[in-house]
mmCIF file of C-alpha atoms in Angstrom:
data_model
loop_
_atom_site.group_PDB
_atom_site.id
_atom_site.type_symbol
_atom_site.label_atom_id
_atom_site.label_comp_id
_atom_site.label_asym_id
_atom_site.label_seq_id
_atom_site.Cartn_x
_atom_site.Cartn_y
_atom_site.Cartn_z
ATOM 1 C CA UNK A 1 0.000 0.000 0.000
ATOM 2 C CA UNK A 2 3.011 2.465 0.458
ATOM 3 C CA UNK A 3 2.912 3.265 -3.395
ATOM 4 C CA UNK A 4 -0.744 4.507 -2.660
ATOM 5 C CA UNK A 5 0.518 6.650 0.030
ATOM 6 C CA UNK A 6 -0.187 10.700 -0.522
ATOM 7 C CA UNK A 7 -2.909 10.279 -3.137
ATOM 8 C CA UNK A 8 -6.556 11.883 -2.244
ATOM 9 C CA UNK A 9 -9.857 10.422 -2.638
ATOM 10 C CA UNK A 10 -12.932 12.544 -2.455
ATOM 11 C CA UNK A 11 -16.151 10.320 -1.345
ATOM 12 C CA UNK A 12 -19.171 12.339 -1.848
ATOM 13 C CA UNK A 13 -21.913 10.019 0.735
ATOM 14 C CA UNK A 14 -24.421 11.038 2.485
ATOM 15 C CA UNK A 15 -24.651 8.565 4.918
ATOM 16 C CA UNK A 16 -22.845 9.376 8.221
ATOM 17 C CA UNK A 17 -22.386 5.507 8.927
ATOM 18 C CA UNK A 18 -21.472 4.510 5.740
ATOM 19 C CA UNK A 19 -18.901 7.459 5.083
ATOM 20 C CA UNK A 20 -16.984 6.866 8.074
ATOM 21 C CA UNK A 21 -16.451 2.926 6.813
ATOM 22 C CA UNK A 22 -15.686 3.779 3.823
ATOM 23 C CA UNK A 23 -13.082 6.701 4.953
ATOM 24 C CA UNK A 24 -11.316 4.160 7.499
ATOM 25 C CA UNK A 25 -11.301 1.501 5.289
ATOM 26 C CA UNK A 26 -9.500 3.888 2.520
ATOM 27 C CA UNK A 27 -7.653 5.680 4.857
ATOM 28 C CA UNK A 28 -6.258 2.390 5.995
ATOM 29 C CA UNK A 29 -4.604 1.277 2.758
ATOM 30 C CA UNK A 30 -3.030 4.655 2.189
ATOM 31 C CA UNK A 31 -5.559 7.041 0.911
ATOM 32 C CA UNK A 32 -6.199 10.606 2.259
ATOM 33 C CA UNK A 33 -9.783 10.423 2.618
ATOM 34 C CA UNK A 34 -12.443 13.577 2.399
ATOM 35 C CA UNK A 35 -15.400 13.293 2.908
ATOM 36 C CA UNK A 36 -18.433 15.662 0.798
ATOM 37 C CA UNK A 37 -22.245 15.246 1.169
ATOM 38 C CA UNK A 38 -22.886 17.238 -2.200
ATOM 39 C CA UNK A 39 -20.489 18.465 -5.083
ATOM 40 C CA UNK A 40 -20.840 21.984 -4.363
ATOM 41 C CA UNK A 41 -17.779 21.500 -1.682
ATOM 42 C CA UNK A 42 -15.655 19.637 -3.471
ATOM 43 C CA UNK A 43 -16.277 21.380 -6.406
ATOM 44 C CA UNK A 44 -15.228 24.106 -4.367
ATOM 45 C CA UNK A 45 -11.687 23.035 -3.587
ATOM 46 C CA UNK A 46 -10.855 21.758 -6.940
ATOM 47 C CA UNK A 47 -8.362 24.757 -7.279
ATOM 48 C CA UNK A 48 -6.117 24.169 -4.517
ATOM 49 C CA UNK A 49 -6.850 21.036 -3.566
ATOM 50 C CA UNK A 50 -8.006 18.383 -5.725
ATOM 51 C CA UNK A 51 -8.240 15.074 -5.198
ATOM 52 C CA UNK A 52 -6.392 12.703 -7.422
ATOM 53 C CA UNK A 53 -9.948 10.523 -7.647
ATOM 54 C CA UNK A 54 -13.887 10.941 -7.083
ATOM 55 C CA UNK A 55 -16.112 8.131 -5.416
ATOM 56 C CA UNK A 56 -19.486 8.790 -5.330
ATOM 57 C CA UNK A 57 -21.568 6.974 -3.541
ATOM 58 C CA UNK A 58 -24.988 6.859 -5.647
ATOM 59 C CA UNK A 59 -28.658 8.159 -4.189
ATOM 60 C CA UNK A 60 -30.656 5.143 -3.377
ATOM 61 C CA UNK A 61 -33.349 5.186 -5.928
ATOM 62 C CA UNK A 62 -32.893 8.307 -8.168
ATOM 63 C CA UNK A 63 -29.868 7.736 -10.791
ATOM 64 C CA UNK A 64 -30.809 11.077 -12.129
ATOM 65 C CA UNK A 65 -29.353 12.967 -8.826
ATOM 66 C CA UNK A 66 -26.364 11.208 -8.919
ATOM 67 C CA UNK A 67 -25.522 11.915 -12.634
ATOM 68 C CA UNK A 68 -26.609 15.354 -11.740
ATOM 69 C CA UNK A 69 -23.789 15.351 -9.190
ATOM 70 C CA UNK A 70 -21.470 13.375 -11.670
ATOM 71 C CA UNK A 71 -22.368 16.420 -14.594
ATOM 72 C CA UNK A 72 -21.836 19.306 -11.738
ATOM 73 C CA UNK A 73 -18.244 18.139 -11.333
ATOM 74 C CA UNK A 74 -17.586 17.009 -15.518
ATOM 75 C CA UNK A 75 -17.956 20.430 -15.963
ATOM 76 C CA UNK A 76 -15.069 21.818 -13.443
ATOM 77 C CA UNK A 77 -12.711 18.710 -13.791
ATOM 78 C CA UNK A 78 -11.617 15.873 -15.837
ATOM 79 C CA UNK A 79 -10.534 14.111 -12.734
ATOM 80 C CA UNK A 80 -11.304 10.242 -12.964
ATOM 81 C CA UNK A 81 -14.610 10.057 -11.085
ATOM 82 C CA UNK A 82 -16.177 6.506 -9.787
ATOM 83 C CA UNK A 83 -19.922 5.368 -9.539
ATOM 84 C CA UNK A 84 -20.353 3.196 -6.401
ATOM 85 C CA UNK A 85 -24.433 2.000 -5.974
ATOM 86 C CA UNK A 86 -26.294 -0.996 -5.890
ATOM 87 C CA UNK A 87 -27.520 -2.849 -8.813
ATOM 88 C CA UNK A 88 -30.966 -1.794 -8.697
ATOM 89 C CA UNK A 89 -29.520 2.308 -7.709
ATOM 90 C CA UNK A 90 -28.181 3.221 -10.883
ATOM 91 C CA UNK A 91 -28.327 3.190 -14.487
ATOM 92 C CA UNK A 92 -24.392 2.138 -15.449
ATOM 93 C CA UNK A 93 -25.270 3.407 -19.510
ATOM 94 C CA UNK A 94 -27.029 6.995 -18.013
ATOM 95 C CA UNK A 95 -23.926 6.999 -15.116
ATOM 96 C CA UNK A 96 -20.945 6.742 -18.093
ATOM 97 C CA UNK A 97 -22.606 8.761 -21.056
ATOM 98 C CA UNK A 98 -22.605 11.341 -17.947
ATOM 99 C CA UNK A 99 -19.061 11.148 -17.622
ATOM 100 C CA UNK A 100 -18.200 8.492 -15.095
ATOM 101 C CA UNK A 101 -15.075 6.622 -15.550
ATOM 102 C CA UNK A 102 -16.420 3.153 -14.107
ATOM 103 C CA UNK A 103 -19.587 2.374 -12.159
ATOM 104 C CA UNK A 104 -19.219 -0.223 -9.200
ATOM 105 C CA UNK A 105 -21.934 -2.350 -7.417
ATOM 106 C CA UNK A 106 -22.166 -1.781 -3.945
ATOM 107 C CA UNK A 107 -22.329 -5.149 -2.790
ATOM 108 C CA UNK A 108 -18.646 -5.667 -3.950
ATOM 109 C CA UNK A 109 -16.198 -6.692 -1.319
ATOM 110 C CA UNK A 110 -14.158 -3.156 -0.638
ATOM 111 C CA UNK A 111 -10.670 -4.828 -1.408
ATOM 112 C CA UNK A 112 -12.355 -5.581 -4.588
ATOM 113 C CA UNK A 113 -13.320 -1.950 -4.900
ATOM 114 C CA UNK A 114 -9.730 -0.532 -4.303
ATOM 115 C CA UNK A 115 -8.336 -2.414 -6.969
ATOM 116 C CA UNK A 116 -10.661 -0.660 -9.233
ATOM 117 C CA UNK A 117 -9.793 2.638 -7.772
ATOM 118 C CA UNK A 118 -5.999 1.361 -8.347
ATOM 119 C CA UNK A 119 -6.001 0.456 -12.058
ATOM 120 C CA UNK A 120 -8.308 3.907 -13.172
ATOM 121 C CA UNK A 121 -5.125 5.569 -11.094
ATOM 122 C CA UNK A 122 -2.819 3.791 -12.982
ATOM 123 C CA UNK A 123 -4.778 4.438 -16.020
ATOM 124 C CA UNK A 124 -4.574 8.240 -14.795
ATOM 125 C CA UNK A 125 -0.880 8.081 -14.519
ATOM 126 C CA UNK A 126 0.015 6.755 -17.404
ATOM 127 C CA UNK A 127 1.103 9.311 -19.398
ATOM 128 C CA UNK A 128 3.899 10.381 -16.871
ATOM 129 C CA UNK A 129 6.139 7.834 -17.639
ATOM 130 C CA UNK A 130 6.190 8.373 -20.879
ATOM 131 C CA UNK A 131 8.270 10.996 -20.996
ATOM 132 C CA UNK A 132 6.915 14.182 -23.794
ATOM 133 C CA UNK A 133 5.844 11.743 -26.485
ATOM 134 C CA UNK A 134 2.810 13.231 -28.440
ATOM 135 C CA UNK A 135 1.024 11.880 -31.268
ATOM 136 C CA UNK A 136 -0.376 14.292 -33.732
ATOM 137 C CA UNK A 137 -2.873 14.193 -36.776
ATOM 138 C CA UNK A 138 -1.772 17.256 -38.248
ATOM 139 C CA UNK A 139 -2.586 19.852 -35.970
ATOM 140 C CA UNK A 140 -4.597 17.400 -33.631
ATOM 141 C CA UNK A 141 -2.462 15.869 -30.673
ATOM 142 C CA UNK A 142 -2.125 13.623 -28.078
ATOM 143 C CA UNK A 143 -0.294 14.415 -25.257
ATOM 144 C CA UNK A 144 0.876 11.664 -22.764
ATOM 145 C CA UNK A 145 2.265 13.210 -20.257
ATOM 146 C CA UNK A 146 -0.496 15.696 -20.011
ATOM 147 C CA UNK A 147 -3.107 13.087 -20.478
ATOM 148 C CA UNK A 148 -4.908 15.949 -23.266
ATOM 149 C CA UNK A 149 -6.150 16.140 -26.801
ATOM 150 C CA UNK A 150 -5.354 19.292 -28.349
ATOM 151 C CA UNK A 151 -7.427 20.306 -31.163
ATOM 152 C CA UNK A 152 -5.382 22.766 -33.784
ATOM 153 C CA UNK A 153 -6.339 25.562 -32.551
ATOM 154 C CA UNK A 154 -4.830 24.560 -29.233
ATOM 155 C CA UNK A 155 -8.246 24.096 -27.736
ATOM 156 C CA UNK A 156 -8.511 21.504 -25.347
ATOM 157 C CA UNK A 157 -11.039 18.495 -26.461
ATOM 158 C CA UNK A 158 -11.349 17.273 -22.443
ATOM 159 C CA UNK A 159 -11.808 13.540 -21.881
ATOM 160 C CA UNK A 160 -12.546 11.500 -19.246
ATOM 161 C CA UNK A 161 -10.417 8.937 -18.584
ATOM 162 C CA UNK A 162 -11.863 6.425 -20.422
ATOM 163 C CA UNK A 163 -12.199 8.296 -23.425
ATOM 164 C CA UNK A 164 -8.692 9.480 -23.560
ATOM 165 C CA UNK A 165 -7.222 5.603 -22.995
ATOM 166 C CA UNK A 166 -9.620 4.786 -26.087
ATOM 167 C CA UNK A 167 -8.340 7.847 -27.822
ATOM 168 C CA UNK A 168 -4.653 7.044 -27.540
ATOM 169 C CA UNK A 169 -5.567 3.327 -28.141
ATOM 170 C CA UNK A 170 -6.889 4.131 -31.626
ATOM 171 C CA UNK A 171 -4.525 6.913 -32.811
ATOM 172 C CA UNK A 172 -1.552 4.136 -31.564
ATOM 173 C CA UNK A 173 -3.498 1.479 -34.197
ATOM 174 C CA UNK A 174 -4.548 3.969 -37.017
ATOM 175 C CA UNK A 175 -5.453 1.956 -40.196
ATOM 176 C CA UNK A 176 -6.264 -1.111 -37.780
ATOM 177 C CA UNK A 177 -9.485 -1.895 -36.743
ATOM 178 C CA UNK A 178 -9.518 -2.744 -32.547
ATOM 179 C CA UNK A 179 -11.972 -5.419 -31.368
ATOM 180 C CA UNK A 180 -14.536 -4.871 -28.585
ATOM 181 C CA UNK A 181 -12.613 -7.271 -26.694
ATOM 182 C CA UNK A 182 -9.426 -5.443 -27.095
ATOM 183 C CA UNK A 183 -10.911 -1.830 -25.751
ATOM 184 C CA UNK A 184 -12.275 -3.854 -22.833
ATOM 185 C CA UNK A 185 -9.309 -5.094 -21.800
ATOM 186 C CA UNK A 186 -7.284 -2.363 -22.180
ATOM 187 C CA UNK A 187 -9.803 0.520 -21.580
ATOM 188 C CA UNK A 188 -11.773 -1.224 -18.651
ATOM 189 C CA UNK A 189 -9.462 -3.863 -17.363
ATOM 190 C CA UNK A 190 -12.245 -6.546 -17.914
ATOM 191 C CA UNK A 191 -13.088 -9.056 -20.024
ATOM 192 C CA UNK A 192 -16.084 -8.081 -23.083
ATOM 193 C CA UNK A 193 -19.428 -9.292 -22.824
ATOM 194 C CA UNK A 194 -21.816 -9.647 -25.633
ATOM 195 C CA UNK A 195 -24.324 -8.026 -24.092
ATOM 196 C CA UNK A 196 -22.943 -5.062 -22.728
ATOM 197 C CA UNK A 197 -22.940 -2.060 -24.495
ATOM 198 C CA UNK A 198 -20.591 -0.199 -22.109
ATOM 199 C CA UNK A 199 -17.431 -0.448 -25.158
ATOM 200 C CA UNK A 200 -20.340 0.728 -27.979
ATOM 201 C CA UNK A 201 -21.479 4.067 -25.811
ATOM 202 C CA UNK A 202 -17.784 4.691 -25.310
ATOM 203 C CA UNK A 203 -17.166 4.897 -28.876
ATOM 204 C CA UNK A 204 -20.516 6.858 -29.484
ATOM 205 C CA UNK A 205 -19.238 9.473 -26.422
ATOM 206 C CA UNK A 206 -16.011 10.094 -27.946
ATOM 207 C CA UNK A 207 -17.337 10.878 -31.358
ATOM 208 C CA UNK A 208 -19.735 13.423 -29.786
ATOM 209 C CA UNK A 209 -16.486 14.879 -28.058
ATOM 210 C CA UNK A 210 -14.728 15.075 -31.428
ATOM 211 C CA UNK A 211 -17.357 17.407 -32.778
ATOM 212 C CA UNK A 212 -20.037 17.116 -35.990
ATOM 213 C CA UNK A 213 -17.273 17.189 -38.502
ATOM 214 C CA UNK A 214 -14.958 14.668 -37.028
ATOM 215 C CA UNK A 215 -17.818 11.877 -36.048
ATOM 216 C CA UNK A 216 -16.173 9.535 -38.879
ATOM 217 C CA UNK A 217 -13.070 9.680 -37.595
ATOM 218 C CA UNK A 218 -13.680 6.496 -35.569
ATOM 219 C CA UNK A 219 -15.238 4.274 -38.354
ATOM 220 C CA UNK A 220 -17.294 0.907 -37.555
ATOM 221 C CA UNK A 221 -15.709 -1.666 -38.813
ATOM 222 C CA UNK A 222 -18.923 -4.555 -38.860
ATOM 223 C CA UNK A 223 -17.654 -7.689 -37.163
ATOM 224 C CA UNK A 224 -14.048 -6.229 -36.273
ATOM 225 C CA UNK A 225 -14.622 -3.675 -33.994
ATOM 226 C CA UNK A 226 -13.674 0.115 -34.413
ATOM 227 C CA UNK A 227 -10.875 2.430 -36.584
ATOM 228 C CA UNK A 228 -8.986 5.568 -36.220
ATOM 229 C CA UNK A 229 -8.882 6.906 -40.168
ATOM 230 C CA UNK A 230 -8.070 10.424 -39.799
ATOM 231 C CA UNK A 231 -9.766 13.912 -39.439
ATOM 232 C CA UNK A 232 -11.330 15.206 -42.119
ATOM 233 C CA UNK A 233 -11.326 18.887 -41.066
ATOM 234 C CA UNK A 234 -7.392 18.904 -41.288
ATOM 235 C CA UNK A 235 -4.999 19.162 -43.905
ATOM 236 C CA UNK A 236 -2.913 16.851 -45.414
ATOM 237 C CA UNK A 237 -3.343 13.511 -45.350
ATOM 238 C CA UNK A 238 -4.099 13.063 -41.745
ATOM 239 C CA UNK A 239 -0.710 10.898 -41.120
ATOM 240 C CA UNK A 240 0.112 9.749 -37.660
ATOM 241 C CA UNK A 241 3.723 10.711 -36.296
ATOM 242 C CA UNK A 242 5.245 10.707 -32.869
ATOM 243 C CA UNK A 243 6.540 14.088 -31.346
#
């Protein structure tokens, strides 16, 4: 647990009981812990002090509060932001077209739930050990280290977590079409299921992000999976090359 040492988690719950588990449990395996009942507060101290990663806990009953607390912070931060409810709480499709990095049942056993929380850090991380490498589609780019997509202008096209991993996971194939069960894997650490449409709404989220123009960037490829093949709003040929 030392490696987790030093890095903040905001849990917005607002059950007295259950937020004092949840804090000792976290603060026990090397989390600071701070504790919100809405996401006006943190909101409020995303400027000096940010946490490195949001749980919230989900209203019992009413998904649409909690993805109204889940938009309220999308629009100050891109930090990597968790669902926890129970199965029957929350609507996992509503919760991640929202904005939510992953949405976790309830039920699970917590050590189960910090491993989540560990590999969407590591997910978080892992452009800073790589150093200043950038891809770039003409004047689009990727930036690693900065864990950003710069449109030419300079503009900032802000992903979530997810999105960005997916981002960087096509522009690294372009030409190549990526299964379903690829993106899973990669993306979400778990293994594709034919039934969920969690991988499909990703896709669909990003092209939204990449504006009208650019929605056929990411081509369907029927029975393979998804392609990078280039912005169309850009000139040149749209090659890829590494900065």
């Amino acid at each position: 647990d030392r490696a987790m040492t030093q890095l903040a988690l905001g849990i917005i719950e607002t059950d007295r009981t259950e937020s004092a588990r949840l804090a000792k449990f976290f603060s026990e395996h090397g989390f600071v812990v701070e504790l919100h009942v809405g996401p006006d507060s943190l909101v409020a101290r995303l400027g000096s002090h940010p946490p490195h990663l949001v749980l919230i806990c989900a209203c019992l009953g009413d998904p649409g509060v909690t993805a109204a607390m889940l938009r309220h912070i999308r629009e100050a931060s891109r930090l990597p932001t968790v669902i926890l409810g129970g199965i029957n709480d929350v609507s996992p499709v509503l919760l991640l077209e929202a904005g939510a990095d992953d949405v976790l049942d309830r039920a699970l056993p917590l050590r189960a739930i910090l491993a989540r929380l560990r590999a969407i850090l590591r997910r978080a991380e892992w452009g800073l050990a790589q150093g200043s490498r950038a891809l770039t589609v003409n004047g689009w780019r990727l930036l690693a280290d900065r864990r950003q997509l710069l449109r030419p202008d300079g503009s900032e096209c802000v992903l979530t977590t997810a999105e960005f991993d997916l981002m960087r996971l096509l522009l690294e194939r372009r030409g190549r079409a990526v299964d379903r069960d690829t993106i899973a894997e990669i993306v979400f650490h778990r293994p594709f299921r034919a039934e969920d449409r969690t991988v499909d709404n990703l896709v669909l989220r990003l092209r939204r992000k990449l504006g009208d123009t650019n929605q056929v960037a990411v081509k369907t490829v029927r029975g393979a999976g998804y392609m990078f093949v280039g912005f169309r709003d850009e000139e040149g040929d749209g090659g890829l090359r590494v900065a």
